[in-house]
Tab-separated table of C-alpha atoms and ligand atoms in Angstrom:
chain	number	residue	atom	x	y	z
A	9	UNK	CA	-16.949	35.323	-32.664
A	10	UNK	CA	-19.230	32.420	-34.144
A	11	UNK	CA	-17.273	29.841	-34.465
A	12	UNK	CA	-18.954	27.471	-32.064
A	13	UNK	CA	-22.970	29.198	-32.417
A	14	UNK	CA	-25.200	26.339	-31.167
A	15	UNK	CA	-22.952	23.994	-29.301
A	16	UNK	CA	-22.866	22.833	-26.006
A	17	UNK	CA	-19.856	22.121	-23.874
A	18	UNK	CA	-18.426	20.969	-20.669
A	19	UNK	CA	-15.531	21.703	-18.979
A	20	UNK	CA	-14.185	19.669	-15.825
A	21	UNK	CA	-12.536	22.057	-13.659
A	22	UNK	CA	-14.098	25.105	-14.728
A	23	UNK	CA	-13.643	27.043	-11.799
A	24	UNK	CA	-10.494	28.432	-11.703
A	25	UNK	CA	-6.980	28.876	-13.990
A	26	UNK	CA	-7.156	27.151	-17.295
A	27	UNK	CA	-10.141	25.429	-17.582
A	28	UNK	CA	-11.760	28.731	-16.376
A	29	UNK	CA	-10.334	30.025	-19.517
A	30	UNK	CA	-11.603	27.535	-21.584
A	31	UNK	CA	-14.877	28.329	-20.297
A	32	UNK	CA	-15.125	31.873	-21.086
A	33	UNK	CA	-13.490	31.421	-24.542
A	34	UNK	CA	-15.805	28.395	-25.783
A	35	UNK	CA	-18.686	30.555	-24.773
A	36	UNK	CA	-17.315	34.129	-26.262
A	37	UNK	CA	-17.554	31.778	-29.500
A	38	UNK	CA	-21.065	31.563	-29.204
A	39	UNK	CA	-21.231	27.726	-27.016
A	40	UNK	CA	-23.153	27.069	-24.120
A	41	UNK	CA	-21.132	25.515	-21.234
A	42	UNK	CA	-21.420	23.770	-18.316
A	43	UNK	CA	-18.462	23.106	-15.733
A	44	UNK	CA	-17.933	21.451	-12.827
A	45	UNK	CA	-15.772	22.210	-9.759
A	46	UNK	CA	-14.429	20.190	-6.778
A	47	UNK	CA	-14.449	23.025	-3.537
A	48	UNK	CA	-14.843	26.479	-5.492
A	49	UNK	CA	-18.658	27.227	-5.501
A	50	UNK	CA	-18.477	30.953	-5.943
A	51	UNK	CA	-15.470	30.791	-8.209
A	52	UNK	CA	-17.677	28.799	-10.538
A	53	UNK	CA	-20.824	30.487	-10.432
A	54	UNK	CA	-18.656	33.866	-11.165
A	55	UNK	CA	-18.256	32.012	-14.310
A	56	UNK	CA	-20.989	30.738	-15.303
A	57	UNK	CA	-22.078	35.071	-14.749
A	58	UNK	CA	-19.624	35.762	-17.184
A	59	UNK	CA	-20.616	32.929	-19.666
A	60	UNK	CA	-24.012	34.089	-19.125
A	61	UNK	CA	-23.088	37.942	-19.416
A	62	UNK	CA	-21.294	37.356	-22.739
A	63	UNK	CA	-25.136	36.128	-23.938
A	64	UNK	CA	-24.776	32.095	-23.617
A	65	UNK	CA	-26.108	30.085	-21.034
A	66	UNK	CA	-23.892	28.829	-18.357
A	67	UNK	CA	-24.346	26.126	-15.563
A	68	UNK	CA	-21.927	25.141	-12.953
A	69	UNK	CA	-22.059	21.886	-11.135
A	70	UNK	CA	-20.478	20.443	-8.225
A	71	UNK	CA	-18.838	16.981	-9.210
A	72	UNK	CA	-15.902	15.578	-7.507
A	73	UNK	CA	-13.693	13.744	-10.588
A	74	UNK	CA	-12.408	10.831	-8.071
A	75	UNK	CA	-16.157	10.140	-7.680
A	76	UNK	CA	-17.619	8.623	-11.068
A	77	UNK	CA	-20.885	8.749	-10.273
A	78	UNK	CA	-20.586	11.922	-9.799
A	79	UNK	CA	-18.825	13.207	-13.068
A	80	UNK	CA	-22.025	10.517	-15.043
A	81	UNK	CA	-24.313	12.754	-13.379
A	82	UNK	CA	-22.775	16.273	-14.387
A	83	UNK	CA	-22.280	15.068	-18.178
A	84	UNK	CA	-26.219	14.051	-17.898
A	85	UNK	CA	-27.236	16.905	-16.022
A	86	UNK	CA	-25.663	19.273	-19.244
A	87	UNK	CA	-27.746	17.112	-21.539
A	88	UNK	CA	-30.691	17.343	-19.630
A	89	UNK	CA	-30.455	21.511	-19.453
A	90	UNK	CA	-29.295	21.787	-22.539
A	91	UNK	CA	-30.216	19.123	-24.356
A	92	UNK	CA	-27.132	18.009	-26.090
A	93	UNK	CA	-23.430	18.003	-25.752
A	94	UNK	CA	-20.801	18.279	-28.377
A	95	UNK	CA	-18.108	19.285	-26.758
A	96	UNK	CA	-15.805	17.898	-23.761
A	97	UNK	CA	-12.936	19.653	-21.971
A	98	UNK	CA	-11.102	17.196	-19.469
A	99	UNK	CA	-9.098	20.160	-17.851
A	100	UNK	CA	-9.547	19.095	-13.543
A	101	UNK	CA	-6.341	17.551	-13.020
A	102	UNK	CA	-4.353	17.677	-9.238
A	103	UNK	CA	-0.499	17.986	-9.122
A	104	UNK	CA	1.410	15.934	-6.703
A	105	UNK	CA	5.101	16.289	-6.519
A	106	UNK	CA	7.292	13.893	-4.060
A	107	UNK	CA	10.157	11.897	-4.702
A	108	UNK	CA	9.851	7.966	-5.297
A	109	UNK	CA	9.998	7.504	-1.622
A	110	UNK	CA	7.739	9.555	-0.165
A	111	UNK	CA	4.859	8.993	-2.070
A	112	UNK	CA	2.120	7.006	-0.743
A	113	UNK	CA	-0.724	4.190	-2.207
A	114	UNK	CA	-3.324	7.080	-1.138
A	115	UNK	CA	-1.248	9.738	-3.393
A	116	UNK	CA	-1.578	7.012	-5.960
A	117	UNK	CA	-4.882	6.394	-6.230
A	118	UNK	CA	-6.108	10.036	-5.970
A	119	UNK	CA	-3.914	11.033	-8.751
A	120	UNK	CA	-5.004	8.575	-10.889
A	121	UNK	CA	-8.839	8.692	-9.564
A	122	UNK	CA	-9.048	12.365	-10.515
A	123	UNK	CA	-6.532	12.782	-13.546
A	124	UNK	CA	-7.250	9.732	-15.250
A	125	UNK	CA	-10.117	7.859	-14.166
A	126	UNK	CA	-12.112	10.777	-14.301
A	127	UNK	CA	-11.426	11.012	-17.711
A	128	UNK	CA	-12.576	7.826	-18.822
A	129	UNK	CA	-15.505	8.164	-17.362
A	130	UNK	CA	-16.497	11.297	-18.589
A	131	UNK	CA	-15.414	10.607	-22.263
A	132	UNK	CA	-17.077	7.407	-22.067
A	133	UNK	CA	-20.245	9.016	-21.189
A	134	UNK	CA	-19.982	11.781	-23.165
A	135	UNK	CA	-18.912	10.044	-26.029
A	136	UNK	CA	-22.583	8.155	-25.519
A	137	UNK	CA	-24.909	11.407	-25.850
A	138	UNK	CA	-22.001	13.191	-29.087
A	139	UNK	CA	-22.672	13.399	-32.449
A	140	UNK	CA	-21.140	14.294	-35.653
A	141	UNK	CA	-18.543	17.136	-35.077
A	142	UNK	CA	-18.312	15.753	-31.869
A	143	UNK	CA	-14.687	16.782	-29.624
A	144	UNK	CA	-13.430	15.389	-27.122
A	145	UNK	CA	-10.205	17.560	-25.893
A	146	UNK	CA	-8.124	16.200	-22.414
A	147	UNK	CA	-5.117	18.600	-20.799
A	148	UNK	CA	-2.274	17.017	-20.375
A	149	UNK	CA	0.881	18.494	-19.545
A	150	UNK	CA	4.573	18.679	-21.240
A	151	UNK	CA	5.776	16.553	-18.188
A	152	UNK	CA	3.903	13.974	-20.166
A	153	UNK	CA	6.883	13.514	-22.694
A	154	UNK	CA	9.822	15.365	-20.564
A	155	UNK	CA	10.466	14.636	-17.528
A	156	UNK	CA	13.363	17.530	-16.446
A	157	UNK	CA	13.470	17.593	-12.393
A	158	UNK	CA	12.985	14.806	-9.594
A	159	UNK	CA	9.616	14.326	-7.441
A	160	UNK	CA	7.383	14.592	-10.905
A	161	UNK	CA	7.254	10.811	-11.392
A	162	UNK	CA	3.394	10.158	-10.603
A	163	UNK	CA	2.127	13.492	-11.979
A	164	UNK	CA	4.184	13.103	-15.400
A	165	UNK	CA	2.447	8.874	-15.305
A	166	UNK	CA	-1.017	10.264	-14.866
A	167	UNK	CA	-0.383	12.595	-17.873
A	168	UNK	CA	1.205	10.360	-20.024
A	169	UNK	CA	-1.333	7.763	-19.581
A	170	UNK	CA	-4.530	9.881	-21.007
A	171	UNK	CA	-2.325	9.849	-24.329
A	172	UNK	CA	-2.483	6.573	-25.186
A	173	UNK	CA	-6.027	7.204	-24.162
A	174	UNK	CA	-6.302	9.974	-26.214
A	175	UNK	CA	-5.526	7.744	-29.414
A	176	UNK	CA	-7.418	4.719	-28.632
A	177	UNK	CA	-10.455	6.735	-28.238
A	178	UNK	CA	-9.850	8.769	-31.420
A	179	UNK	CA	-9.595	5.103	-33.133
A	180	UNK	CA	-13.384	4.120	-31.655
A	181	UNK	CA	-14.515	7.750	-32.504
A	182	UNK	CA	-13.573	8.529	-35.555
A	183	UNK	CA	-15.878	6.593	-37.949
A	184	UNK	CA	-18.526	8.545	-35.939
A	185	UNK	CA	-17.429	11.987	-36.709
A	186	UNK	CA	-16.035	12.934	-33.509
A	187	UNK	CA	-12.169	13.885	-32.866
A	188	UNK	CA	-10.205	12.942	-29.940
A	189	UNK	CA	-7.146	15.026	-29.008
A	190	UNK	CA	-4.761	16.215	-26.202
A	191	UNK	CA	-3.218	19.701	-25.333
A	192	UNK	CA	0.136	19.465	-22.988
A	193	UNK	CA	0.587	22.781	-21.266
A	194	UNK	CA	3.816	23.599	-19.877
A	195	UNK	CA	4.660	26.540	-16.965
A	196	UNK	CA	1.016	28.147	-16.785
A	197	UNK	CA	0.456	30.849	-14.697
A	198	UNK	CA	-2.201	29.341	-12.036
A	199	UNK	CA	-3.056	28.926	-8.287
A	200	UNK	CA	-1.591	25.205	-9.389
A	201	UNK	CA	1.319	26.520	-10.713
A	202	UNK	CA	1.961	30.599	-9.800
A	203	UNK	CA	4.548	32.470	-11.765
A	204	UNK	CA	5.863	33.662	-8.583
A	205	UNK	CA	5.929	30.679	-6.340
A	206	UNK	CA	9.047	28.577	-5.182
A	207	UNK	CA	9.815	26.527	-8.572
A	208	UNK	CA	9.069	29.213	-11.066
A	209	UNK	CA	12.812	30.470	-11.731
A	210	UNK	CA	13.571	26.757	-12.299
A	211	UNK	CA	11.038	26.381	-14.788
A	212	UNK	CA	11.807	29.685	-16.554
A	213	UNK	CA	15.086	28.477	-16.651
A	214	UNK	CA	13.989	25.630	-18.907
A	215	UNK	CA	12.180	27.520	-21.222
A	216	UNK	CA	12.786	28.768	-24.835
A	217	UNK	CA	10.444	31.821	-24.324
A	218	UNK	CA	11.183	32.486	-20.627
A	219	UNK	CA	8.318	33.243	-18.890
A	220	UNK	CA	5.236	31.884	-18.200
A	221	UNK	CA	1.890	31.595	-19.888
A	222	UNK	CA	-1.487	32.473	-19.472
A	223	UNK	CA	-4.313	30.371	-18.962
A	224	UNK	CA	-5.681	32.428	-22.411
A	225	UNK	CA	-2.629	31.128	-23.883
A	226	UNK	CA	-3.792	27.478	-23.558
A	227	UNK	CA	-7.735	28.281	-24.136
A	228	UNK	CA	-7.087	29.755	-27.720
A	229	UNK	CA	-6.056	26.449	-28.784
A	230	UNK	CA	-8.183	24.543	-27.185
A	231	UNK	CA	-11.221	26.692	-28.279
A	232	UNK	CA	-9.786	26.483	-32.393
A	233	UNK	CA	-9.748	22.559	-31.128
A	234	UNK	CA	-13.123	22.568	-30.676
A	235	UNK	CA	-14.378	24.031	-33.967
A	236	UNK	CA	-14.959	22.853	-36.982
A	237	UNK	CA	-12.204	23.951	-38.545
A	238	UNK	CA	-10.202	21.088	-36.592
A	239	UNK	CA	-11.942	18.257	-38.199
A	240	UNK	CA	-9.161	15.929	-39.623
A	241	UNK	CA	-7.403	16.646	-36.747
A	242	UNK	CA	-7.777	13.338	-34.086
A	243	UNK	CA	-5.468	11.100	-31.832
A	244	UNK	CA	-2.782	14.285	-31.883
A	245	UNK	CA	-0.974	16.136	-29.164
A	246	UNK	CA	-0.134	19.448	-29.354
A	247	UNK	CA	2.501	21.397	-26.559
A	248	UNK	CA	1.684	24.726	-25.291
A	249	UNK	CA	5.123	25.318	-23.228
A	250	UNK	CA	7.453	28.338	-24.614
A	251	UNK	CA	9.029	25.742	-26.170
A	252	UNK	CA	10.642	24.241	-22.501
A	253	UNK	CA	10.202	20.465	-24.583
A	254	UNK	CA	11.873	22.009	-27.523
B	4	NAP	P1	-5.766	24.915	-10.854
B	4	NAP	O1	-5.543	26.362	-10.978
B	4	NAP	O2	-5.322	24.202	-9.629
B	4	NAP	O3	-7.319	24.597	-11.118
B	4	NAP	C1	-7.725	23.250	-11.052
B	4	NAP	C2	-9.159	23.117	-11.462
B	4	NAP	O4	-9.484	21.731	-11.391
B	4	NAP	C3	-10.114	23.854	-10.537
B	4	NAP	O5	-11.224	24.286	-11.278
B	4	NAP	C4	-10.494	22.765	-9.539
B	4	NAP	O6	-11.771	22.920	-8.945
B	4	NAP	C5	-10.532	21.545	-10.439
B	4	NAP	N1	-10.339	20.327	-9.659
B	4	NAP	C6	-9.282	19.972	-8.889
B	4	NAP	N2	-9.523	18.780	-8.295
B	4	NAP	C7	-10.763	18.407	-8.683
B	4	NAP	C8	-11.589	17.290	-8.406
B	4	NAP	N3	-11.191	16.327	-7.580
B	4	NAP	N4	-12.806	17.251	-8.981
B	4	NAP	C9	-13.232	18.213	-9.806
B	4	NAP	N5	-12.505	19.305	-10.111
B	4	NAP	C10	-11.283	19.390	-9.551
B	4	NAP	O7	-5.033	24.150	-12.057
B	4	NAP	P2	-4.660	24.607	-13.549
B	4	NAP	O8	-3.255	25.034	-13.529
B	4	NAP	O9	-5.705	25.476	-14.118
B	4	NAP	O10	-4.675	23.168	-14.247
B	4	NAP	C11	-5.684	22.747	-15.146
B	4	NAP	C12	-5.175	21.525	-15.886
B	4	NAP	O11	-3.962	21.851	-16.575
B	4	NAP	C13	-4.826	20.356	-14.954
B	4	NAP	O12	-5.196	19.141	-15.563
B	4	NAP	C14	-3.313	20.454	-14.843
B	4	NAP	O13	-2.741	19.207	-14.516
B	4	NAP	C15	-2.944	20.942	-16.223
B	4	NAP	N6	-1.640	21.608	-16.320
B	4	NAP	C16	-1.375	22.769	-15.655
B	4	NAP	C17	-0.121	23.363	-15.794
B	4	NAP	C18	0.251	24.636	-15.100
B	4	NAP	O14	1.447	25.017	-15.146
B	4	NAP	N7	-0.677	25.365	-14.493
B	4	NAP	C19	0.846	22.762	-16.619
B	4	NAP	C20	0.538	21.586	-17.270
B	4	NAP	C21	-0.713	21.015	-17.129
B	4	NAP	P3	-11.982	23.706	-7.515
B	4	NAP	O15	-11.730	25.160	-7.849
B	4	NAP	O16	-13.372	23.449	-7.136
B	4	NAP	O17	-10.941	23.167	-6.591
């Protein structure tokens, strides 16, 4: 329950479904952790009161990832209240589906504002304040690699793109200490993607394990990611997805 006593992290997204998860779980490890959240206030400070109840400090903080001024000022704000930051979870990530033709300049540059932009900036200024041990972790998704249905072709770009960022950066990290890596969900049950909504059969259909997971399914991983006992482990992808890539 110690794993990561005396660390500080940050989540994007924090609010709700998976990075939620992360949140608790880094913090039931023994880190501190800061997250941010787009429109859910009171979903985030809930939270942070059950970071705070499980005896770490917690600290939620409104930053819009398609503003990077914003995102600068959350990663500095974490440093400033808790005076360092070792760990980074890009989780916040947006999910638009629409064939070739439909799809607009504006769904364009949102998508890539908030699921890739957004993590540039805030590994880039992370990166700046880590140390040693330092972990830099981005969510991906398995549409990053498999593409199996129509309408997913600027979603499955914006994921695919933060792996080649994901092994650049380990390349500038690595003589520092810090690790660089990416987790690719697959069918997770969330208010993104619910386990009962219109596509789910379809994606159970796809799947070796057929059902979906759990955003704990994805934060176990991502929490062993962030400890210590990951450290030769940088520039890698792993696939959380019942095996629907397999
Ligand atoms: P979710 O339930 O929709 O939650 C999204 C989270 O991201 C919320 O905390 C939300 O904050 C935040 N967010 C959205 N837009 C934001 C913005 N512009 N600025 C800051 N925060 C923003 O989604 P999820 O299923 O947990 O997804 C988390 C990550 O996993 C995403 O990157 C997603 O692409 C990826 N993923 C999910 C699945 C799946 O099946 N669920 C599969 C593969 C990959 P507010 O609450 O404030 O809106």
């Amino acid at each position: 329950m110690s794993k990561l006593k005396g660390k500080v992290a940050l989540v994007t997204g924090g609010s709700r479904g998976i990075g939620a998860a992360i949140a608790r779980r880094l913090a039931h490890e023994g880190a501190n952790v800061a997250l941010t959240y787009n429109r859910s206030a009171d979903k985030a400070n809930a939270v942070v009161g059950e970071i705070e109840q499980a005896g770490r400090k917690g600290l939620s903080i409104a930053a819009d990832n398609s503003e990077a001024s914003a995102i600068k000022a959350a990663v500095q704000k974490t440093v400033a209240e808790f005076g360092q930051l070792d760990i980074l979870i890009n989780n916040a990530g947006i999910f638009v589906a629409k064939p070739i033709g439909e799809l607009t300049l504006a769904d364009f540059e949102q998508t890539i504002d908030v699921n890739v932009r957004a993590v540039f900036v805030a590994s880039q200024a992370a990166a700046s304040y880590m140390g040693e041990g330092g972990r830099i972790i981005s969510i991906g998704s398995n549409l990053a690699e498999h593409v199996p249905t129509s309408g997913l072709s600027l979603y499955s770009l914006s994921k695919s793109a933060l792996i080649g960022f994901t092994k650049g950066l380990a390349r500038d990290l690595g003589p520092r200490g810090i690790t660089v890596n990416i987790v690719h969900p697959g069918s997770t049950d969330t208010d993104m993607n619910p386990a009962s909504g219109e596509y789910s059969d379809g994606q159970r259909s796809l799947m070796a394990i057929p059902s979906y997971g759990k955003p704990d399914d994805i934060a176990g991983f991502v929490t062993w990611l962030a400890s210590e006992e990951s450290r030769f482990i940088t520039g890698a992808g792993l696939t959380i997805d019942g095996g629907t890539n397999a």
